[in-house]
The first five atom37 places (N, CA, C, CB, O) and aatype in JSON, in Angstrom:
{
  "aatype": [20, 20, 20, 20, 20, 20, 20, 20, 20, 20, 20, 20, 20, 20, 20, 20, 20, 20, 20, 20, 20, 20, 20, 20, 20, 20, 20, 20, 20, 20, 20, 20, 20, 20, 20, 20, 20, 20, 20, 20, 20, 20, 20, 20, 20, 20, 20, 20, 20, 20, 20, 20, 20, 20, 20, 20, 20, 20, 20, 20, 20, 20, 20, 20, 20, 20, 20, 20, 20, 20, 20, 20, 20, 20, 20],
  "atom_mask": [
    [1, 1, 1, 1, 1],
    [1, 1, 1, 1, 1],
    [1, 1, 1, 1, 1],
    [1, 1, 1, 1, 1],
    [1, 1, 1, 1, 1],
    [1, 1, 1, 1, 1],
    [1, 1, 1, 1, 1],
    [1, 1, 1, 1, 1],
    [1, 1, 1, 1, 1],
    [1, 1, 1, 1, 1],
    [1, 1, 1, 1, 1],
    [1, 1, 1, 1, 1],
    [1, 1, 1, 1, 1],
    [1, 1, 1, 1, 1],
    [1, 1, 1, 1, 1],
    [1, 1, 1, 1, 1],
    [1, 1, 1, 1, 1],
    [1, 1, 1, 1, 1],
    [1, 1, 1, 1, 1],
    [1, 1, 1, 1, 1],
    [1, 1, 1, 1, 1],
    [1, 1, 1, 1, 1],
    [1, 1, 1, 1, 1],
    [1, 1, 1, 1, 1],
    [1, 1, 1, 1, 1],
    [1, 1, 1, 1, 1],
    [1, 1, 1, 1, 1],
    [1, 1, 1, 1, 1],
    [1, 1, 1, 1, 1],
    [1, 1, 1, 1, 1],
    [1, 1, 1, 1, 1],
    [1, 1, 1, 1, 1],
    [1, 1, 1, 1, 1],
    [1, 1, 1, 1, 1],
    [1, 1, 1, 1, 1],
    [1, 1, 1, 1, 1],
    [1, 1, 1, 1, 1],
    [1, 1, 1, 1, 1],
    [1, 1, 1, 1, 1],
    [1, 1, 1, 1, 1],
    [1, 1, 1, 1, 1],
    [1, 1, 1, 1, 1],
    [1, 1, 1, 1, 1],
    [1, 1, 1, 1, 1],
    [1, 1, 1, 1, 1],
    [1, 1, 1, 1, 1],
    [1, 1, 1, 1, 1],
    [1, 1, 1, 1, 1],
    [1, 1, 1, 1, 1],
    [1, 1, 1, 1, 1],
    [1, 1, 1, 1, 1],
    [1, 1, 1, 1, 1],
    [1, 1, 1, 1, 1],
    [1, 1, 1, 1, 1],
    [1, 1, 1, 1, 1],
    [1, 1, 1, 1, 1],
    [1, 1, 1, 1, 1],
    [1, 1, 1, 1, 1],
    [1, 1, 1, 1, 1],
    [1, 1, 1, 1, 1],
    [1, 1, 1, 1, 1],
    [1, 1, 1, 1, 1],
    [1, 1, 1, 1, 1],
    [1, 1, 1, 1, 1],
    [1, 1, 1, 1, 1],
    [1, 1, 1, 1, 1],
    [1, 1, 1, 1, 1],
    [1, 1, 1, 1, 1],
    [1, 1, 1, 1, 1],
    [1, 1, 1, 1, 1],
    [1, 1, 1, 1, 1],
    [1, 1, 1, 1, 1],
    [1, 1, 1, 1, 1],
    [1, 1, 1, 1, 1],
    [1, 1, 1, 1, 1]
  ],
  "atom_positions": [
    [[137.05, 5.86, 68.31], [138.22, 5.32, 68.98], [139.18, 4.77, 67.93], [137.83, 4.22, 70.0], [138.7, 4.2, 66.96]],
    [[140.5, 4.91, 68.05], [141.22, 4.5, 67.01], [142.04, 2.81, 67.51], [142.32, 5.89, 66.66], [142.1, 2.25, 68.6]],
    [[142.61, 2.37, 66.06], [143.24, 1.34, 66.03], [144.7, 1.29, 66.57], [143.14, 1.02, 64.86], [145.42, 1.83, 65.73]],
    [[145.29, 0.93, 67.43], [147.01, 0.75, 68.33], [147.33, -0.31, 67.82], [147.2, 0.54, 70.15], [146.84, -1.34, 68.29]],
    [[148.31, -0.4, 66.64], [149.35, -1.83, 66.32], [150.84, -1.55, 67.61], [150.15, -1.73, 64.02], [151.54, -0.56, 67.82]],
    [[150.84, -2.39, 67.99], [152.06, -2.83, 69.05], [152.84, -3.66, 69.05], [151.82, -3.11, 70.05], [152.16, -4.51, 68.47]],
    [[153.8, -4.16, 69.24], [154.5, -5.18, 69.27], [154.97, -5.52, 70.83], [155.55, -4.96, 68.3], [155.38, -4.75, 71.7]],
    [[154.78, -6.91, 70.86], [155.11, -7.29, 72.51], [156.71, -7.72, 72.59], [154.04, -8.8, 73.15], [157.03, -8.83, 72.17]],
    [[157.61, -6.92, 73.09], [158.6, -7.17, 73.46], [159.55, -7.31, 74.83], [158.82, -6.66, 72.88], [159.34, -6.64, 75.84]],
    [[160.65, -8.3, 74.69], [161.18, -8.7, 75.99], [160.64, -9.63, 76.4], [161.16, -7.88, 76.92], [159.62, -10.06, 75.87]],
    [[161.42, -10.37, 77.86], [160.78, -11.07, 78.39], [159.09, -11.38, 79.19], [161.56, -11.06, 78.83], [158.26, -12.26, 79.44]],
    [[159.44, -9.74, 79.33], [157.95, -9.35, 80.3], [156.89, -9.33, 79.1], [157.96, -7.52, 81.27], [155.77, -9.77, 79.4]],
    [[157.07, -8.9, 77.86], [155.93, -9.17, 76.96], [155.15, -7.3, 77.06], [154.73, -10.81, 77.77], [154.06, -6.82, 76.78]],
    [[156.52, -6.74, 77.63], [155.87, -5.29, 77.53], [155.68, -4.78, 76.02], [156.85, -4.18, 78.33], [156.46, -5.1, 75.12]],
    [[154.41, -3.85, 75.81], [154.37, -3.65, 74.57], [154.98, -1.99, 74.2], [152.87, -3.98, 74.17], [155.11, -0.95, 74.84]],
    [[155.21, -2.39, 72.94], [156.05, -1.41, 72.43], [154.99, -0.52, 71.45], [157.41, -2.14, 71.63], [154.61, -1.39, 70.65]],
    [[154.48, 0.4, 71.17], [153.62, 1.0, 70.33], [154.14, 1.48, 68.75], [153.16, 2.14, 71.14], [154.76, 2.52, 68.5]],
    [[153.73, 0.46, 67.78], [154.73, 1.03, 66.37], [153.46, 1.92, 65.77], [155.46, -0.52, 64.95], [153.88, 3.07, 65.68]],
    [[152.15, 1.86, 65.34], [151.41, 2.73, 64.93], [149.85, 2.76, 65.43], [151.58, 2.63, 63.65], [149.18, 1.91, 66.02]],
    [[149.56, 3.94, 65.0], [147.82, 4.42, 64.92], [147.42, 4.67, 64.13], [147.25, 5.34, 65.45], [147.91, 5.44, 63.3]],
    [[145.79, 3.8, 64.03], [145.18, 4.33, 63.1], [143.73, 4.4, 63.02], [145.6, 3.84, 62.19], [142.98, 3.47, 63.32]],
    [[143.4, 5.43, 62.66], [141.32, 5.77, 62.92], [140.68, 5.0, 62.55], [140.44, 6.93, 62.2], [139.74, 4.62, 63.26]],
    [[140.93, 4.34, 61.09], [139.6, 3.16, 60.89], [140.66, 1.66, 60.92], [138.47, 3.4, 58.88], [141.86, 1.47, 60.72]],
    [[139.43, 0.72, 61.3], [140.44, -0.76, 60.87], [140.76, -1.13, 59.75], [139.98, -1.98, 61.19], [141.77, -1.81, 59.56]],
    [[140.15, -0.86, 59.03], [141.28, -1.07, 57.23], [142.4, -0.04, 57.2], [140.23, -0.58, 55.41], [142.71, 0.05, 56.01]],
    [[142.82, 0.41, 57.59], [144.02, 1.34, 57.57], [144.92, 0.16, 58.79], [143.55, 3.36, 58.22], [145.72, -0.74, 58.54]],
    [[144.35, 0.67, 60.18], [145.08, -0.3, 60.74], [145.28, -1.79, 60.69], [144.87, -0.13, 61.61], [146.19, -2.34, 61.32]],
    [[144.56, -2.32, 60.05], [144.74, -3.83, 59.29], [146.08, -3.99, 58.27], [143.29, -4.12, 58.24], [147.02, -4.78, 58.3]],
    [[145.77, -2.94, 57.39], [147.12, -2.72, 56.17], [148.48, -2.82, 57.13], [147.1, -0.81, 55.2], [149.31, -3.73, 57.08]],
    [[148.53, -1.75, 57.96], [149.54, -1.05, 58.57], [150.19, -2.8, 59.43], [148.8, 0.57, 59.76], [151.36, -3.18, 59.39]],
    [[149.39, -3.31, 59.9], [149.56, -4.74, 60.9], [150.37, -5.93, 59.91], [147.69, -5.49, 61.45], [151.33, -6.61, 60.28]],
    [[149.62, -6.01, 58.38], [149.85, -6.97, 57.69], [151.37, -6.6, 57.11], [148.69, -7.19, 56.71], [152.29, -7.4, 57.01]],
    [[151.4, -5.29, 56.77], [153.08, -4.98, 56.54], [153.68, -5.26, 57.06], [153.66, -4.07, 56.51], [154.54, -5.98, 56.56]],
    [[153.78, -4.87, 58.81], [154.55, -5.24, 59.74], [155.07, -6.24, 59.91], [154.2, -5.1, 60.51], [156.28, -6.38, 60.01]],
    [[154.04, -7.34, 60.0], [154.1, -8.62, 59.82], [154.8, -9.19, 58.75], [153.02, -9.01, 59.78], [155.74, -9.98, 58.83]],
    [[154.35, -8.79, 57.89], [155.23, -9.74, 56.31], [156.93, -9.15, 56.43], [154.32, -8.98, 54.11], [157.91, -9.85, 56.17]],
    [[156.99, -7.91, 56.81], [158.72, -7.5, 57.52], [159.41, -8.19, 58.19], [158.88, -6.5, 58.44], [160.58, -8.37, 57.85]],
    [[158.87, -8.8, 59.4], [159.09, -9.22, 60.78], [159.04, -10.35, 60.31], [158.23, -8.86, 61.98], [159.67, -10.94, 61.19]],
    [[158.76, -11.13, 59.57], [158.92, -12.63, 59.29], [158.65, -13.93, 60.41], [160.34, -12.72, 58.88], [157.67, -14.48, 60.91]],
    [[159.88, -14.03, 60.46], [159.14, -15.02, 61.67], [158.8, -15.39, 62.86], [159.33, -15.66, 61.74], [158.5, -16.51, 63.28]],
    [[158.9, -13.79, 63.73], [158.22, -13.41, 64.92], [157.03, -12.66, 64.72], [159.04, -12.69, 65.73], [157.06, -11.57, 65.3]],
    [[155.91, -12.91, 64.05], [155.43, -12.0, 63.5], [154.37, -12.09, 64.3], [155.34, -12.0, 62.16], [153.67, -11.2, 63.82]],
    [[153.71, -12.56, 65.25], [152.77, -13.43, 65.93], [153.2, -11.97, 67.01], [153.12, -15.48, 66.32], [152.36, -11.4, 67.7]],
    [[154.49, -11.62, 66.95], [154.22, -10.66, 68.38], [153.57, -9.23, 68.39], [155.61, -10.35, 69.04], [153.21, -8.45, 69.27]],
    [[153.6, -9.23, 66.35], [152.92, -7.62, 66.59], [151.2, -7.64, 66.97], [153.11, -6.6, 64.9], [150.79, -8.74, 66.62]],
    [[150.41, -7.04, 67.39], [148.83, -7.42, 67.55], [148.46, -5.9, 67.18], [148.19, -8.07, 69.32], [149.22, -4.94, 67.07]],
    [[147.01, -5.97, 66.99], [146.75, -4.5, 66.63], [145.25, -4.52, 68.22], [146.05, -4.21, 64.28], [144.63, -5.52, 68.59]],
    [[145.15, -3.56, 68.6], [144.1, -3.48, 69.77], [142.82, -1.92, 69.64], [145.27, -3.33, 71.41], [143.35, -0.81, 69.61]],
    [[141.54, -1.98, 69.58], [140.65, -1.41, 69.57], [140.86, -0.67, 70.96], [139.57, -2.2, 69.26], [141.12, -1.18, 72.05]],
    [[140.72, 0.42, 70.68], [141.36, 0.82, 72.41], [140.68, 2.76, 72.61], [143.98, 0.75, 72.4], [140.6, 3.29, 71.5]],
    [[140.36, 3.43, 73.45], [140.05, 4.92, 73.76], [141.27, 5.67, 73.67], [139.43, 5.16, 75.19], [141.11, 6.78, 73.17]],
    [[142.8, 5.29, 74.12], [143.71, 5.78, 74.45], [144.54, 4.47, 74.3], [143.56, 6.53, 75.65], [144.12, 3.33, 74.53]],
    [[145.68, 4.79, 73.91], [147.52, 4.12, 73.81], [147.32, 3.61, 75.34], [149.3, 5.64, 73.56], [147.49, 2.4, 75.31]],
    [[147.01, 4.08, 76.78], [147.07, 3.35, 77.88], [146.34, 2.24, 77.97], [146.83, 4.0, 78.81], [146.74, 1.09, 78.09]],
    [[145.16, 2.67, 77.91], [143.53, 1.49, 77.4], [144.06, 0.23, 76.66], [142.21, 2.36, 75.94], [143.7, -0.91, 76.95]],
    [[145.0, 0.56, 75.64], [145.12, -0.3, 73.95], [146.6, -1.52, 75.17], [146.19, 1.42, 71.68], [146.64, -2.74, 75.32]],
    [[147.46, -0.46, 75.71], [148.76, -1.18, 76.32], [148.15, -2.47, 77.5], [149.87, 0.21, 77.25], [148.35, -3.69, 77.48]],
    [[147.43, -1.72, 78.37], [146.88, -2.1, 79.48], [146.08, -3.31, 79.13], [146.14, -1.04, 80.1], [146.09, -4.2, 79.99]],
    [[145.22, -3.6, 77.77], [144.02, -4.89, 77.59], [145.45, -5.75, 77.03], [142.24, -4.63, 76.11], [145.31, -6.97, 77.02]],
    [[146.32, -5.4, 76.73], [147.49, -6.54, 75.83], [148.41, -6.65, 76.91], [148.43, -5.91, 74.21], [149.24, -7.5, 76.58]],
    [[148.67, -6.19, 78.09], [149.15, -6.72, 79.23], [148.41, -7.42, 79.99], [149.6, -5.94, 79.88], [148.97, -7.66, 81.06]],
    [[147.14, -7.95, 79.88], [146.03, -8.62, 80.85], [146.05, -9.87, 80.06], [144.36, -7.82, 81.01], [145.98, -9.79, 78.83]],
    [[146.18, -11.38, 80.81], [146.35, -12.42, 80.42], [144.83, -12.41, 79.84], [146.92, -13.43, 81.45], [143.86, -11.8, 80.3]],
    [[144.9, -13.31, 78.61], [143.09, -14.27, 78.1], [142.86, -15.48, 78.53], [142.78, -14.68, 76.41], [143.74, -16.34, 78.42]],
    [[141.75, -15.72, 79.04], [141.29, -17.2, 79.3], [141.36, -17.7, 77.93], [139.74, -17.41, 80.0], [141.18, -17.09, 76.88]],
    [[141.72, -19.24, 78.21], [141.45, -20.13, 76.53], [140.26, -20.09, 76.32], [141.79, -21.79, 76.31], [139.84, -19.68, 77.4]],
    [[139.04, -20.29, 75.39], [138.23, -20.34, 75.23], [137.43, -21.77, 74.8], [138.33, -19.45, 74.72], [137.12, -22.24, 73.7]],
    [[137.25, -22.21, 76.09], [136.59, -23.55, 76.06], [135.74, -24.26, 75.21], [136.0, -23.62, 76.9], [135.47, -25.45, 75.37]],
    [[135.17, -23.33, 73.98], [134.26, -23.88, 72.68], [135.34, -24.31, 71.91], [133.23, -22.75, 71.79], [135.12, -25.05, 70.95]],
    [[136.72, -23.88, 72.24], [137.67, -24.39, 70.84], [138.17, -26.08, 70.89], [139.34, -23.33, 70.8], [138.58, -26.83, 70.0]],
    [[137.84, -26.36, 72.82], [138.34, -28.05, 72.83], [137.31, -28.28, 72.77], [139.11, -28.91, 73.94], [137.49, -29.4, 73.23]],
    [[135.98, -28.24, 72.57], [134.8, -29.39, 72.63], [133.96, -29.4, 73.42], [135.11, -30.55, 72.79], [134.56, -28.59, 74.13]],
    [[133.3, -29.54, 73.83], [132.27, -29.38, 74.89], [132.6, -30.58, 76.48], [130.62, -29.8, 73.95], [132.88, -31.75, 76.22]],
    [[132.55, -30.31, 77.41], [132.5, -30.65, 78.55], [131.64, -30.81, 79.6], [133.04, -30.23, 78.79], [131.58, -30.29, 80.72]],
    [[130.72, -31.96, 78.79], [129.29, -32.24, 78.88], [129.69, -33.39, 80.35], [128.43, -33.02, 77.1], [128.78, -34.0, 80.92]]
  ]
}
């Protein structure tokens, strides 16, 4: 399965597809360029593990829960 770098644009946070790539050190490189370009929106490009460009669009349009180990426990 290959690597989808995207960038989320607009209000809606629709993503825009800038590249692909087969292994994650390729698509890692390809993400960190982007980024150091884009300066200081750079937080919007993401790269996604994905079967297909729909698969890769579709998991980066689905909100994430916060992940409750990062505030502390809620004993």
């Amino acid at each position: 399965m290959p690597y989808f770098v995207f960038r989320r644009t607009g209000l809606a946070g629709l993503p825009e597809r800038l590249a692909e790539a087969p292994a994650y050190r390729e698509a890692r490189a390809i993400l960190r360029e982007l980024r150091a370009r884009e300066g200081g929106d750079a937080s919007a490009i993401r790269m996604v593990f994905a079967a297909n460009e729909f698969e890769a669009a579709d998991l980066l349009a689905q909100p994430r829960e916060p992940d409750p180990s990062l505030y502390g426990a809620d004993d």
